[in-house]
JSON list of C-alpha atoms in Angstrom, two decimals:
[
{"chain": "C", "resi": 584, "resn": "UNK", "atom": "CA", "xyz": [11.81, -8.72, -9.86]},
{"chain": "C", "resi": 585, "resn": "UNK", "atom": "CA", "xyz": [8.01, -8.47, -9.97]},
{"chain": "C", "resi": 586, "resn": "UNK", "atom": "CA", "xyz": [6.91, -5.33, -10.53]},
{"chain": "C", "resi": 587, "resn": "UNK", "atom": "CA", "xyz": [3.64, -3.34, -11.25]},
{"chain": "C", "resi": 588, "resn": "UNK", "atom": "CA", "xyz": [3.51, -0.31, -13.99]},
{"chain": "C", "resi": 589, "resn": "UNK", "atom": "CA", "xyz": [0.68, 1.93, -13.98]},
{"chain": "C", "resi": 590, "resn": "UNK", "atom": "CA", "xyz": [-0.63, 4.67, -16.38]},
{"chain": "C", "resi": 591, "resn": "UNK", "atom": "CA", "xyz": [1.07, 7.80, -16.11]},
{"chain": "C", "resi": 592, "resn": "UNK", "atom": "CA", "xyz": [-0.11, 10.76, -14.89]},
{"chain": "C", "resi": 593, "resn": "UNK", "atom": "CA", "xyz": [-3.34, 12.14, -12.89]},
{"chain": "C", "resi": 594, "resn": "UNK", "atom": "CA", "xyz": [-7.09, 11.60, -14.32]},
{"chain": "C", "resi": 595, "resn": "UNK", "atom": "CA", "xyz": [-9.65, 14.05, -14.45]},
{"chain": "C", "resi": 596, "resn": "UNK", "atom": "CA", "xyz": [-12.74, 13.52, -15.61]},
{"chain": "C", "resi": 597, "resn": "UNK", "atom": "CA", "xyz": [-16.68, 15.13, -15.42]},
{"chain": "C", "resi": 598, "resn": "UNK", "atom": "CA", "xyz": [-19.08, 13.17, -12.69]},
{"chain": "C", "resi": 599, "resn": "UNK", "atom": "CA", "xyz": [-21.00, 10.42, -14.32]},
{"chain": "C", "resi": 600, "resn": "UNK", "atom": "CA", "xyz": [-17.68, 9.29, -16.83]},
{"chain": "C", "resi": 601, "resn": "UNK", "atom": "CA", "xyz": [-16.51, 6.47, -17.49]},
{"chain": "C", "resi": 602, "resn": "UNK", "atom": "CA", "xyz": [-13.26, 5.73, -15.84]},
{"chain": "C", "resi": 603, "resn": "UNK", "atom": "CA", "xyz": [-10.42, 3.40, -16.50]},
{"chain": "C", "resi": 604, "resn": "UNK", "atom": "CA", "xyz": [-6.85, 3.25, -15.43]},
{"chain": "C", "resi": 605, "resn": "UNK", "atom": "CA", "xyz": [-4.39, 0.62, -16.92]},
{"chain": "C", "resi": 606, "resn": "UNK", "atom": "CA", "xyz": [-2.24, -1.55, -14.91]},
{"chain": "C", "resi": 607, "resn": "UNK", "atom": "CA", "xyz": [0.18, -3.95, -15.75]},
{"chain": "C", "resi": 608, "resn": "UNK", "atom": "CA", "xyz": [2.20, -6.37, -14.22]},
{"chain": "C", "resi": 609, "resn": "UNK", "atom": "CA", "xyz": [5.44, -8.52, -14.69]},
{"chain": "C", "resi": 610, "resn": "UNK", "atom": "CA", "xyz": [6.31, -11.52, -12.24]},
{"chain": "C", "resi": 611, "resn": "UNK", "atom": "CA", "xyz": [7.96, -14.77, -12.11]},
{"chain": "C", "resi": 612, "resn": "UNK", "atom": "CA", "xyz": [4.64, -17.20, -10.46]},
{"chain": "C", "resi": 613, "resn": "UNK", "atom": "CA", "xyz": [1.03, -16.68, -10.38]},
{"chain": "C", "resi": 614, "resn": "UNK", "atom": "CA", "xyz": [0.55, -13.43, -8.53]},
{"chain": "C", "resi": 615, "resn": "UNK", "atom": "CA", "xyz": [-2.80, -12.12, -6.57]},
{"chain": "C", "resi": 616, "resn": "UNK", "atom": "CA", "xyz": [-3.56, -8.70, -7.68]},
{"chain": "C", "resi": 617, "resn": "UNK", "atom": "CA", "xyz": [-5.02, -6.02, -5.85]},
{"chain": "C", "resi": 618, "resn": "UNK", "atom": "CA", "xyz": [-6.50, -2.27, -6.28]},
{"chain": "C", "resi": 619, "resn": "UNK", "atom": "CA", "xyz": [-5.91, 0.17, -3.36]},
{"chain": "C", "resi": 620, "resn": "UNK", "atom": "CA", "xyz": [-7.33, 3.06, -2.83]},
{"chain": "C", "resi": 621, "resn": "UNK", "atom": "CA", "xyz": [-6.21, 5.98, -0.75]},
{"chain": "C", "resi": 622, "resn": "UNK", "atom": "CA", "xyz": [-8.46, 9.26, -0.09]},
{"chain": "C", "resi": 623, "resn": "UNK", "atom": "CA", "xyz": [-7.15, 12.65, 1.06]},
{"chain": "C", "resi": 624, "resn": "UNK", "atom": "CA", "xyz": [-5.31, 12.45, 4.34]},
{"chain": "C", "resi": 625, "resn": "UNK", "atom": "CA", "xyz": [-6.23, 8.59, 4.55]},
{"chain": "C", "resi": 626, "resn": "UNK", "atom": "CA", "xyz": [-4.06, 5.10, 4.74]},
{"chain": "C", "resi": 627, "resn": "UNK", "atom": "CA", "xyz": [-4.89, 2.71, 2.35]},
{"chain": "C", "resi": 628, "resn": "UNK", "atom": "CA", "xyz": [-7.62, 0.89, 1.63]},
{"chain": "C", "resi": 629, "resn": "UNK", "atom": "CA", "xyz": [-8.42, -2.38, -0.40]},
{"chain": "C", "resi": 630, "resn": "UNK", "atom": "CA", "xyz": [-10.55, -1.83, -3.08]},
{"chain": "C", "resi": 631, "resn": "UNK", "atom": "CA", "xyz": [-11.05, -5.15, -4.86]},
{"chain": "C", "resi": 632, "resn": "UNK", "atom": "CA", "xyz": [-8.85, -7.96, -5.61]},
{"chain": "C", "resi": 633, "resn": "UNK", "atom": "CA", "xyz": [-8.65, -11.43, -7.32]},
{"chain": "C", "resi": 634, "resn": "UNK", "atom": "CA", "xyz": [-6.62, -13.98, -6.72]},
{"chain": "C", "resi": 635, "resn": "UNK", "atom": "CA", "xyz": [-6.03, -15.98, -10.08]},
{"chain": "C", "resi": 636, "resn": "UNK", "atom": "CA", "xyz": [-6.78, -15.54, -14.07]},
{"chain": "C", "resi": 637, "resn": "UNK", "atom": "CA", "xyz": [-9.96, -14.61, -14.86]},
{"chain": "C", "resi": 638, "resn": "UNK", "atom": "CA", "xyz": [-11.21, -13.73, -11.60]},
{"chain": "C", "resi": 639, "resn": "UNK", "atom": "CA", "xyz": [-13.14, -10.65, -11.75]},
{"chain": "C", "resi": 640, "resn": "UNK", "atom": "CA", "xyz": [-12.80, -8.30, -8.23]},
{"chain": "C", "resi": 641, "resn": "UNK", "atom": "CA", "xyz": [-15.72, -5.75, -7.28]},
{"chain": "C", "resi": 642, "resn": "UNK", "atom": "CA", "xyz": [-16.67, -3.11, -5.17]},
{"chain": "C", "resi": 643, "resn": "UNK", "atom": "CA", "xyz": [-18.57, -0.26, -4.65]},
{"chain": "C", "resi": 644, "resn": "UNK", "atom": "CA", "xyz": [-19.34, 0.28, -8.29]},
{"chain": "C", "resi": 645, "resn": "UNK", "atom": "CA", "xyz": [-15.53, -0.78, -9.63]},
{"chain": "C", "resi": 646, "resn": "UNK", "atom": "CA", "xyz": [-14.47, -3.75, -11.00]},
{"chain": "C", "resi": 647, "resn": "UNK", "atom": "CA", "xyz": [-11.01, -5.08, -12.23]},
{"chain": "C", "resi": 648, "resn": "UNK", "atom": "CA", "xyz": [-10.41, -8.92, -14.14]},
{"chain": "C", "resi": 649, "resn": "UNK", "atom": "CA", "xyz": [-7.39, -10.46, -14.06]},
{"chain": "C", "resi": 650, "resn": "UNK", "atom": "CA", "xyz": [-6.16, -11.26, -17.60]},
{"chain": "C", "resi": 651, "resn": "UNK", "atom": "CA", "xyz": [-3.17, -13.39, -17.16]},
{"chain": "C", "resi": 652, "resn": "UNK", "atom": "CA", "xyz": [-2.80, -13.60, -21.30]},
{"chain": "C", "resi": 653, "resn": "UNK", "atom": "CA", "xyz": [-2.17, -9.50, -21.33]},
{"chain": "C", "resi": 654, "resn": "UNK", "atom": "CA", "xyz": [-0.51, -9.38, -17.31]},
{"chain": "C", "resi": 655, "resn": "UNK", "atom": "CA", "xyz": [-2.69, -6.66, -16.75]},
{"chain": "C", "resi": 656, "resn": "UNK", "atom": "CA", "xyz": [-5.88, -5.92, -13.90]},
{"chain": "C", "resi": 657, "resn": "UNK", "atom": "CA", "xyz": [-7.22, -2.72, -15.45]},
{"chain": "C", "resi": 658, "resn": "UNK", "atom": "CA", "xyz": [-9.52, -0.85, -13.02]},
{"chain": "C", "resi": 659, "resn": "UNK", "atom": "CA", "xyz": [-12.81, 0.36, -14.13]},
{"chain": "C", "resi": 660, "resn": "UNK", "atom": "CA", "xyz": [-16.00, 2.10, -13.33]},
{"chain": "C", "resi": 661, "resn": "UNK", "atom": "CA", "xyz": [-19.04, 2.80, -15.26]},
{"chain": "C", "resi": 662, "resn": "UNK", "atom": "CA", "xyz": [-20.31, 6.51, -13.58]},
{"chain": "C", "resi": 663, "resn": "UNK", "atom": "CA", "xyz": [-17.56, 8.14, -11.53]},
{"chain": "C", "resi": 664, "resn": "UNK", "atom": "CA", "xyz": [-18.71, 9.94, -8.68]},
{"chain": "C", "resi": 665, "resn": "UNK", "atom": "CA", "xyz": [-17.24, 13.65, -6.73]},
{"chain": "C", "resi": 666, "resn": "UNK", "atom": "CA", "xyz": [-16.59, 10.63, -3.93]},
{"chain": "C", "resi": 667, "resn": "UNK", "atom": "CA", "xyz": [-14.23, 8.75, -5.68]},
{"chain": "C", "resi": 668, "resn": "UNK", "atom": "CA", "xyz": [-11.49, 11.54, -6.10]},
{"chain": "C", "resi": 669, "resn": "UNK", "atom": "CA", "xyz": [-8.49, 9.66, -4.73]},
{"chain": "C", "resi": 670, "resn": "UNK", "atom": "CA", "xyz": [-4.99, 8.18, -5.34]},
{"chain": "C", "resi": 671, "resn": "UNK", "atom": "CA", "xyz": [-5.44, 4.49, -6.80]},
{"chain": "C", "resi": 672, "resn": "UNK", "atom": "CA", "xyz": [-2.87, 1.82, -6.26]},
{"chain": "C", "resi": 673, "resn": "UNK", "atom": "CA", "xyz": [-2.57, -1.52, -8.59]},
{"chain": "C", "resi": 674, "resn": "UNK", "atom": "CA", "xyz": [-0.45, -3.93, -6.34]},
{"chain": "C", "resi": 675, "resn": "UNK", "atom": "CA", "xyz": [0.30, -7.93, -6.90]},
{"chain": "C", "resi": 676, "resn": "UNK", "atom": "CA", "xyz": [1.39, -10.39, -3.95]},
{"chain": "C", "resi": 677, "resn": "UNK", "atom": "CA", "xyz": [2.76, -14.01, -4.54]},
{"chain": "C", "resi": 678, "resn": "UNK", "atom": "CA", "xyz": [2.30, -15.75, -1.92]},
{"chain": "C", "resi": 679, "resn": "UNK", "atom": "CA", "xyz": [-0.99, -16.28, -0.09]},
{"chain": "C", "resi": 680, "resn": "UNK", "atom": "CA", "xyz": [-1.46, -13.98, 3.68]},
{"chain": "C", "resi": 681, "resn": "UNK", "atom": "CA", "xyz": [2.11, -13.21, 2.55]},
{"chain": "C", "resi": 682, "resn": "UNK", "atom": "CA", "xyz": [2.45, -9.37, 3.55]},
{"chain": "C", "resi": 683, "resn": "UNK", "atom": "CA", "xyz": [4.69, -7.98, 1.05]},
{"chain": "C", "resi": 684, "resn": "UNK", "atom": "CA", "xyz": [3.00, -6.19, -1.75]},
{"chain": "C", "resi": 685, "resn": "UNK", "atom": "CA", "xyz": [4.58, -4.35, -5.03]},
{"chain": "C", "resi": 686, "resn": "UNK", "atom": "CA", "xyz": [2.77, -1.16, -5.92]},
{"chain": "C", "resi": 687, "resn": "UNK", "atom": "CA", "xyz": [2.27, 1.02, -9.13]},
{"chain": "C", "resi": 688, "resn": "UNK", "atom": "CA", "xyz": [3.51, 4.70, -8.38]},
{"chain": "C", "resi": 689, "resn": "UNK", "atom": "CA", "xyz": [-0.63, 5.47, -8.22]},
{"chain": "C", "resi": 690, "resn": "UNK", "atom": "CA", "xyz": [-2.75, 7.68, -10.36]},
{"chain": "C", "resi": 691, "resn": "UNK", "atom": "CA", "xyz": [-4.73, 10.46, -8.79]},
{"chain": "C", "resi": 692, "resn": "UNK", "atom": "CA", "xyz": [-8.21, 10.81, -9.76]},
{"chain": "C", "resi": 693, "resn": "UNK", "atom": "CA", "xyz": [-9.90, 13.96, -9.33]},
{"chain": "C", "resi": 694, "resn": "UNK", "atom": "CA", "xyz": [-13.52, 13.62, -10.69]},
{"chain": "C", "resi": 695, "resn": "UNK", "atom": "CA", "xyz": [-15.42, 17.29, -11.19]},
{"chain": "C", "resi": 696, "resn": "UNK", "atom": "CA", "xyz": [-19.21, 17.56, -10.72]},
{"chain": "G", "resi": 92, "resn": "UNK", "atom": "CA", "xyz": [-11.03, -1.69, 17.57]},
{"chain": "G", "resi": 93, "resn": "UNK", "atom": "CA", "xyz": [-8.87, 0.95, 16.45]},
{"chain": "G", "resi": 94, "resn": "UNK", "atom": "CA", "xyz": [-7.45, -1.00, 13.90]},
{"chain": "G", "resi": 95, "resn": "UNK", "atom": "CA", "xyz": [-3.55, 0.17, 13.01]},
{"chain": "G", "resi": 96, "resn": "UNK", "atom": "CA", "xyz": [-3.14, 3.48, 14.63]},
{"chain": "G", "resi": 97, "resn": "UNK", "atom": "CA", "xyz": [0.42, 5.52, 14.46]},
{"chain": "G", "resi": 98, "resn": "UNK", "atom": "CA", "xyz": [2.12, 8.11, 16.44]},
{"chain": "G", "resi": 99, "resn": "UNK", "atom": "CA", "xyz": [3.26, 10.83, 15.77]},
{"chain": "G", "resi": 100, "resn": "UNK", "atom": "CA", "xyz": [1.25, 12.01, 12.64]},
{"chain": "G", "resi": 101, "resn": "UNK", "atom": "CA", "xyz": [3.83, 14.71, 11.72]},
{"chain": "G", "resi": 102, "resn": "UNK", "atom": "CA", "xyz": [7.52, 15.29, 12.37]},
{"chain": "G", "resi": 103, "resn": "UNK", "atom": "CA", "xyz": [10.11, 17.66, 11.69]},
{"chain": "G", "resi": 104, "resn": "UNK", "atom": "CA", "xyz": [13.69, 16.18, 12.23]},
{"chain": "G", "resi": 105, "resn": "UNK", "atom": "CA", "xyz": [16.84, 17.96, 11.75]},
{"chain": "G", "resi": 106, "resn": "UNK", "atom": "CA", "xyz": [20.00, 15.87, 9.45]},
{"chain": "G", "resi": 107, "resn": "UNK", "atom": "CA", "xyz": [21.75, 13.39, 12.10]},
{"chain": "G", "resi": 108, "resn": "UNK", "atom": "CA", "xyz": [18.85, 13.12, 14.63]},
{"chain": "G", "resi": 109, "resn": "UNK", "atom": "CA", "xyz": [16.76, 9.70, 15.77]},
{"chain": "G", "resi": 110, "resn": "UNK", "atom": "CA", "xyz": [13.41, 8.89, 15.94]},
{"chain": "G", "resi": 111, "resn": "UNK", "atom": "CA", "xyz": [11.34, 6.26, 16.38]},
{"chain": "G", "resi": 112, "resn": "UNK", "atom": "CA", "xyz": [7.92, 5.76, 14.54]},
{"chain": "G", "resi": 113, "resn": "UNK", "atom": "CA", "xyz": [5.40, 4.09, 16.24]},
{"chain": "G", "resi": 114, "resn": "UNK", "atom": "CA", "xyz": [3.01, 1.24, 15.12]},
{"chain": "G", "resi": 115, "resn": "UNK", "atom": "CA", "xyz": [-0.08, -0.81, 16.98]},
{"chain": "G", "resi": 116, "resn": "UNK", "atom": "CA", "xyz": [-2.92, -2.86, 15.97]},
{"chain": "G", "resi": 117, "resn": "UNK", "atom": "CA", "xyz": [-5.31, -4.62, 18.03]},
{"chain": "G", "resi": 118, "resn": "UNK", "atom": "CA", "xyz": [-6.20, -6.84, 15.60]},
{"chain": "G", "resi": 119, "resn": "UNK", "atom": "CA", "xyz": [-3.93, -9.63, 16.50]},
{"chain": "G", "resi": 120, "resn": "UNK", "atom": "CA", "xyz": [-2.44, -9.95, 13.65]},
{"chain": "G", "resi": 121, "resn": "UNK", "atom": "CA", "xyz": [0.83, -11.78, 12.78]},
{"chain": "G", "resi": 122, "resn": "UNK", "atom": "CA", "xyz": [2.34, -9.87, 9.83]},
{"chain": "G", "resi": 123, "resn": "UNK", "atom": "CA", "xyz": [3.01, -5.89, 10.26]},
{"chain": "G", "resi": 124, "resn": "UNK", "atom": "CA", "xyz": [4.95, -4.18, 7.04]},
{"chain": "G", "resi": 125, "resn": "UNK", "atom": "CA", "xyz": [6.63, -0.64, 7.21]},
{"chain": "G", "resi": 126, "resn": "UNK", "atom": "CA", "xyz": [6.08, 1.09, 3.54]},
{"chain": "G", "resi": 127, "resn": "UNK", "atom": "CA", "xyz": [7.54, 4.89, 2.24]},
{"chain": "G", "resi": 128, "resn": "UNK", "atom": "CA", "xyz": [5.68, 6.96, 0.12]},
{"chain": "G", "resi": 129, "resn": "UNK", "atom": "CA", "xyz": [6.91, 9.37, -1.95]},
{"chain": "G", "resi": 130, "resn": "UNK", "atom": "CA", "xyz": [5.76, 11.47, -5.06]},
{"chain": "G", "resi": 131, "resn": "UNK", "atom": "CA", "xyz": [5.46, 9.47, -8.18]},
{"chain": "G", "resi": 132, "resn": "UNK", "atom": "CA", "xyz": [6.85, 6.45, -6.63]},
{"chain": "G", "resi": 133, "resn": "UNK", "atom": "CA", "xyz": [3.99, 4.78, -5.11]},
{"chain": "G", "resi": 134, "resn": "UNK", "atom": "CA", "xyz": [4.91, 2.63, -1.92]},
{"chain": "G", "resi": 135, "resn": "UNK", "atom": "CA", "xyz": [7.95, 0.67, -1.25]},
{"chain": "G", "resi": 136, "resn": "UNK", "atom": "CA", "xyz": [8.51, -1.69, 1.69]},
{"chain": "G", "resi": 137, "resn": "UNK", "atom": "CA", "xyz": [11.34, -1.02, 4.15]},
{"chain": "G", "resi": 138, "resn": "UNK", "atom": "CA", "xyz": [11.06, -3.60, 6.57]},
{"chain": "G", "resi": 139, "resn": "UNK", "atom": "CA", "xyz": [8.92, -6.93, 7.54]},
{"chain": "G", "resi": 140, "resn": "UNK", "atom": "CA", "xyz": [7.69, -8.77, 9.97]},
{"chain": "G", "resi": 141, "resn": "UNK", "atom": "CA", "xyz": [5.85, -12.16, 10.27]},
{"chain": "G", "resi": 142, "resn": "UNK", "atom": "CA", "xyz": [5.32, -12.32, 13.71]},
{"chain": "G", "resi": 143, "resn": "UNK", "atom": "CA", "xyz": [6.88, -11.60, 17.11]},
{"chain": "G", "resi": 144, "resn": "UNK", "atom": "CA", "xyz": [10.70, -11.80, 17.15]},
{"chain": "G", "resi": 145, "resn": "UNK", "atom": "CA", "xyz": [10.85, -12.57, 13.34]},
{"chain": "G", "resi": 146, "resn": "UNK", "atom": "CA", "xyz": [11.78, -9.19, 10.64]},
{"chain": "G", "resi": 147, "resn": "UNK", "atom": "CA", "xyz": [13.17, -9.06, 7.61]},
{"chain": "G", "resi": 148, "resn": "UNK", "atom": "CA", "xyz": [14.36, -6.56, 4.46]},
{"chain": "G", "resi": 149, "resn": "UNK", "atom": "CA", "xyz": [12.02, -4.97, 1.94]},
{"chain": "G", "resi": 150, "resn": "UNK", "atom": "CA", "xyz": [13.67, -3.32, -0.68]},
{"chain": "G", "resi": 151, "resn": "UNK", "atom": "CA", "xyz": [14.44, -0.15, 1.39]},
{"chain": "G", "resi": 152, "resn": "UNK", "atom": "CA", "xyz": [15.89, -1.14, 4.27]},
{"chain": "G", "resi": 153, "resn": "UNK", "atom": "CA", "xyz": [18.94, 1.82, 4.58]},
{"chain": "G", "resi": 154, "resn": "UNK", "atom": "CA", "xyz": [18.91, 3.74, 7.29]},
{"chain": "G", "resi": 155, "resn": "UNK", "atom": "CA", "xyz": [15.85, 1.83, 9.03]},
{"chain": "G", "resi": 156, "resn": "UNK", "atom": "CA", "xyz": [15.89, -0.46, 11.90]},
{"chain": "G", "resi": 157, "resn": "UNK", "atom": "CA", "xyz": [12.82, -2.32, 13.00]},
{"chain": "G", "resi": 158, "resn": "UNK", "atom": "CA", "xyz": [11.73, -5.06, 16.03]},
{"chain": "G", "resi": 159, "resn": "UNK", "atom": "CA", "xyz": [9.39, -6.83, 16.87]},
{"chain": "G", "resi": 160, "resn": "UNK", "atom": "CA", "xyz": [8.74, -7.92, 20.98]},
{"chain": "G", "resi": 161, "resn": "UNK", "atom": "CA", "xyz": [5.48, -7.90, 20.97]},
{"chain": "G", "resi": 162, "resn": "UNK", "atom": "CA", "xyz": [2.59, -8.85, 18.74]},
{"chain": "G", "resi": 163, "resn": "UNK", "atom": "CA", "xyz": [1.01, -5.37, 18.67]},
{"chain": "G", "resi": 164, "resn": "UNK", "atom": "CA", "xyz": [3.43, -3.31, 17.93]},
{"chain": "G", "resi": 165, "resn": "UNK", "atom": "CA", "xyz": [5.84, -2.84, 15.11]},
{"chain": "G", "resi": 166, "resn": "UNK", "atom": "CA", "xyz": [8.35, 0.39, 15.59]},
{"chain": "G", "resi": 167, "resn": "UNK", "atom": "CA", "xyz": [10.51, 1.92, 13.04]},
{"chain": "G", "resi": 168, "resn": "UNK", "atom": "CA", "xyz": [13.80, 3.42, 14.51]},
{"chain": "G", "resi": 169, "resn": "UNK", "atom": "CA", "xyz": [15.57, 5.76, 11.94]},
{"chain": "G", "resi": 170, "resn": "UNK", "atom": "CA", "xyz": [18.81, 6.19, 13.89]},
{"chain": "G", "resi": 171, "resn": "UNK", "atom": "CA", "xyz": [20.40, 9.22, 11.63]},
{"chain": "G", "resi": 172, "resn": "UNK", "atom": "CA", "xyz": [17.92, 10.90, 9.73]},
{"chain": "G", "resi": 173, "resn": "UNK", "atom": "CA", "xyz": [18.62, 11.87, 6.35]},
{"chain": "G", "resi": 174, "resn": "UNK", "atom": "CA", "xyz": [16.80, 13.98, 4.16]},
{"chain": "G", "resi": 175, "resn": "UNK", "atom": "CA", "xyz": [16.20, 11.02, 1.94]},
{"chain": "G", "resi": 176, "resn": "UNK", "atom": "CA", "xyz": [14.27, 10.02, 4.52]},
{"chain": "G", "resi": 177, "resn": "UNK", "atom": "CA", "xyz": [11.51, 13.19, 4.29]},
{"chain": "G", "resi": 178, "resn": "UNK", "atom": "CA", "xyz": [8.21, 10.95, 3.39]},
{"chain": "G", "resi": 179, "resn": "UNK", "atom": "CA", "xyz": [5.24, 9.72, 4.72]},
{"chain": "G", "resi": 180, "resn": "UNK", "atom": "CA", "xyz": [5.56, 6.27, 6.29]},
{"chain": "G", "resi": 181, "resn": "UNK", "atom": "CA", "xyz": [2.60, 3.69, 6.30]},
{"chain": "G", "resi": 182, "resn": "UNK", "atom": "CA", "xyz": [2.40, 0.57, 8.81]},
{"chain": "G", "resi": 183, "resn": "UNK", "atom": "CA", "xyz": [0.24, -2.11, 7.86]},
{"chain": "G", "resi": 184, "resn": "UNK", "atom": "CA", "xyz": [-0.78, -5.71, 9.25]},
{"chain": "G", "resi": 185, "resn": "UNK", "atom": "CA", "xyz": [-2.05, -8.78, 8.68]},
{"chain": "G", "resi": 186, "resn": "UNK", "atom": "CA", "xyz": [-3.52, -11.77, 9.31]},
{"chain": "G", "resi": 187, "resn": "UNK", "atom": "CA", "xyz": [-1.78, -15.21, 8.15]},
{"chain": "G", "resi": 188, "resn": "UNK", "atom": "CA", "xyz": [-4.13, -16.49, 4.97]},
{"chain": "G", "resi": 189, "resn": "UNK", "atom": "CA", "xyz": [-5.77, -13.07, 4.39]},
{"chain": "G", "resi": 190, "resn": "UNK", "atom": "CA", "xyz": [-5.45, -10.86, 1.49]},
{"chain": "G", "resi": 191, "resn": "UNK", "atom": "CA", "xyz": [-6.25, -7.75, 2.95]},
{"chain": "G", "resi": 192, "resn": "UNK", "atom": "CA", "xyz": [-3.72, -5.88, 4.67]},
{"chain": "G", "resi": 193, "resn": "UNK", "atom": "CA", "xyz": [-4.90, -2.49, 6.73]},
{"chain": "G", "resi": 194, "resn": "UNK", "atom": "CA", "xyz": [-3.25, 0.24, 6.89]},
{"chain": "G", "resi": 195, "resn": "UNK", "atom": "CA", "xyz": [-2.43, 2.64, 9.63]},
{"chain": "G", "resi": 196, "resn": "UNK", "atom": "CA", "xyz": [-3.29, 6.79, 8.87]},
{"chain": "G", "resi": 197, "resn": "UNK", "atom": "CA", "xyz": [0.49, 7.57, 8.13]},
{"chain": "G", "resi": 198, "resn": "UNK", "atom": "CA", "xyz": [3.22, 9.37, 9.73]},
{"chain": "G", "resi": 199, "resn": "UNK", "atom": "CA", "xyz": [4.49, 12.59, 7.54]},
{"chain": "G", "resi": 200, "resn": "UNK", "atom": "CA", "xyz": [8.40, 12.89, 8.27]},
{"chain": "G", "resi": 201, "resn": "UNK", "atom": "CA", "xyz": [10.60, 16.17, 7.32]},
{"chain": "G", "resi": 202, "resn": "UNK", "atom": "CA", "xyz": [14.13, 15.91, 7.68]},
{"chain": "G", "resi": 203, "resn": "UNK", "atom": "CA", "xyz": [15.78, 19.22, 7.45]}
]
């Protein structure tokens, strides 16, 4: 089934890193990929997405391409703030306003100033 | 606009007991999802629905019952609680031809 793998484990890292967190993905059509993000106590919240290969998604200082060649819609940001400690979700969708999305298991991201 | 809100935000449930979880948005959306979350599993979806009188499985669907009467609202019944079933549970909607789904604040279930 289609599925999304993540890096494992949490990332820390000093204010002003660089940050990146891997993602993967295996499915059967063309999927739209997606980066959730989830802050202490919160729901969900889309971060960026992009919706077929080579698309790059952005916000807020992040920014994810979809490589269809590698399956993969690695998340990075150039100078992490104390802000963006959260839980960050890579998830893929087939079908388009279709409301079932596949999740990684998430990687916590504690940034230290 | 609240958005998706849910009720209750915690609960403790003893083994054999029923609940239901509640979901709204006043977004009019058509889809509403019910999703699990548990340590190092990220989310899974339990149940579906695509618009009023229309569910369906997710891949969790044991133990959960779901409807759908109205647009706004999207309840989760668990009808013998398990402790299995100790997670927090997300609802989310939808609009048809969007990619952004919104999620409510979570509900964080015990089962004893």
């Amino acid at each position: 089934g289609d599925s999304v793998t993540q890096m494992e484990g949490p990332v820390t890292l000093s204010e002003e890193a660089f940050l990146t967190i891997n993602c993967t993905y295996t499915a059967t059509g063309y999927p739209s990929l997606f980066w959730y993000v989830q802050y202490p106590g919160e729901g969900l919240q889309l971060l960026l997405k992009a919706t077929k290969a080579d698309d790059k998604g952005s916000n807020k200082g992040f920014e994810a391409t979809y490589r269809k060649e590698t399956t993969s819609f690695h998340l990075e940001k150039g100078s992490v703030q104390v802000s963006d400690s959260a839980v960050y979700f890579c998830a893929l969708t087939l079908y388009y306003g279709n409301n079932r999305l596949a999740f990684g298991k998430g990687n916590q991201v504690v940034v230290i100033p | 606009n609240a958005g998706v809100t849910q009720t209750p935000k915690f609960q403790v449930l003893k083994t054999g007991q029923s609940m239901t979880l509640q979901c709204a948005q006043d977004m009019n959306h058509e889809y509403m999802s019910w999703y699990r979350q548990d340590p190092g599993m990220g989310l899974r979806l339990i149940h579906y629905s695509v618009g009023a009188g229309i569910t369906d499985q997710g891949e969790v669907p044991n133990g959960y019952n779901v409807s759908r009467s109205t647009t706004e609202d999207f309840p989760l019944r668990l009808l013998s609680a398990a402790p299995s079933q100790t997670s927090v549970y997300f609802c989310a909607s939808t609009s048809e031809g969007s990619y952004e789904q919104y999620f409510g604040p979570g509900t964080r279930l015990t089962v004893t």
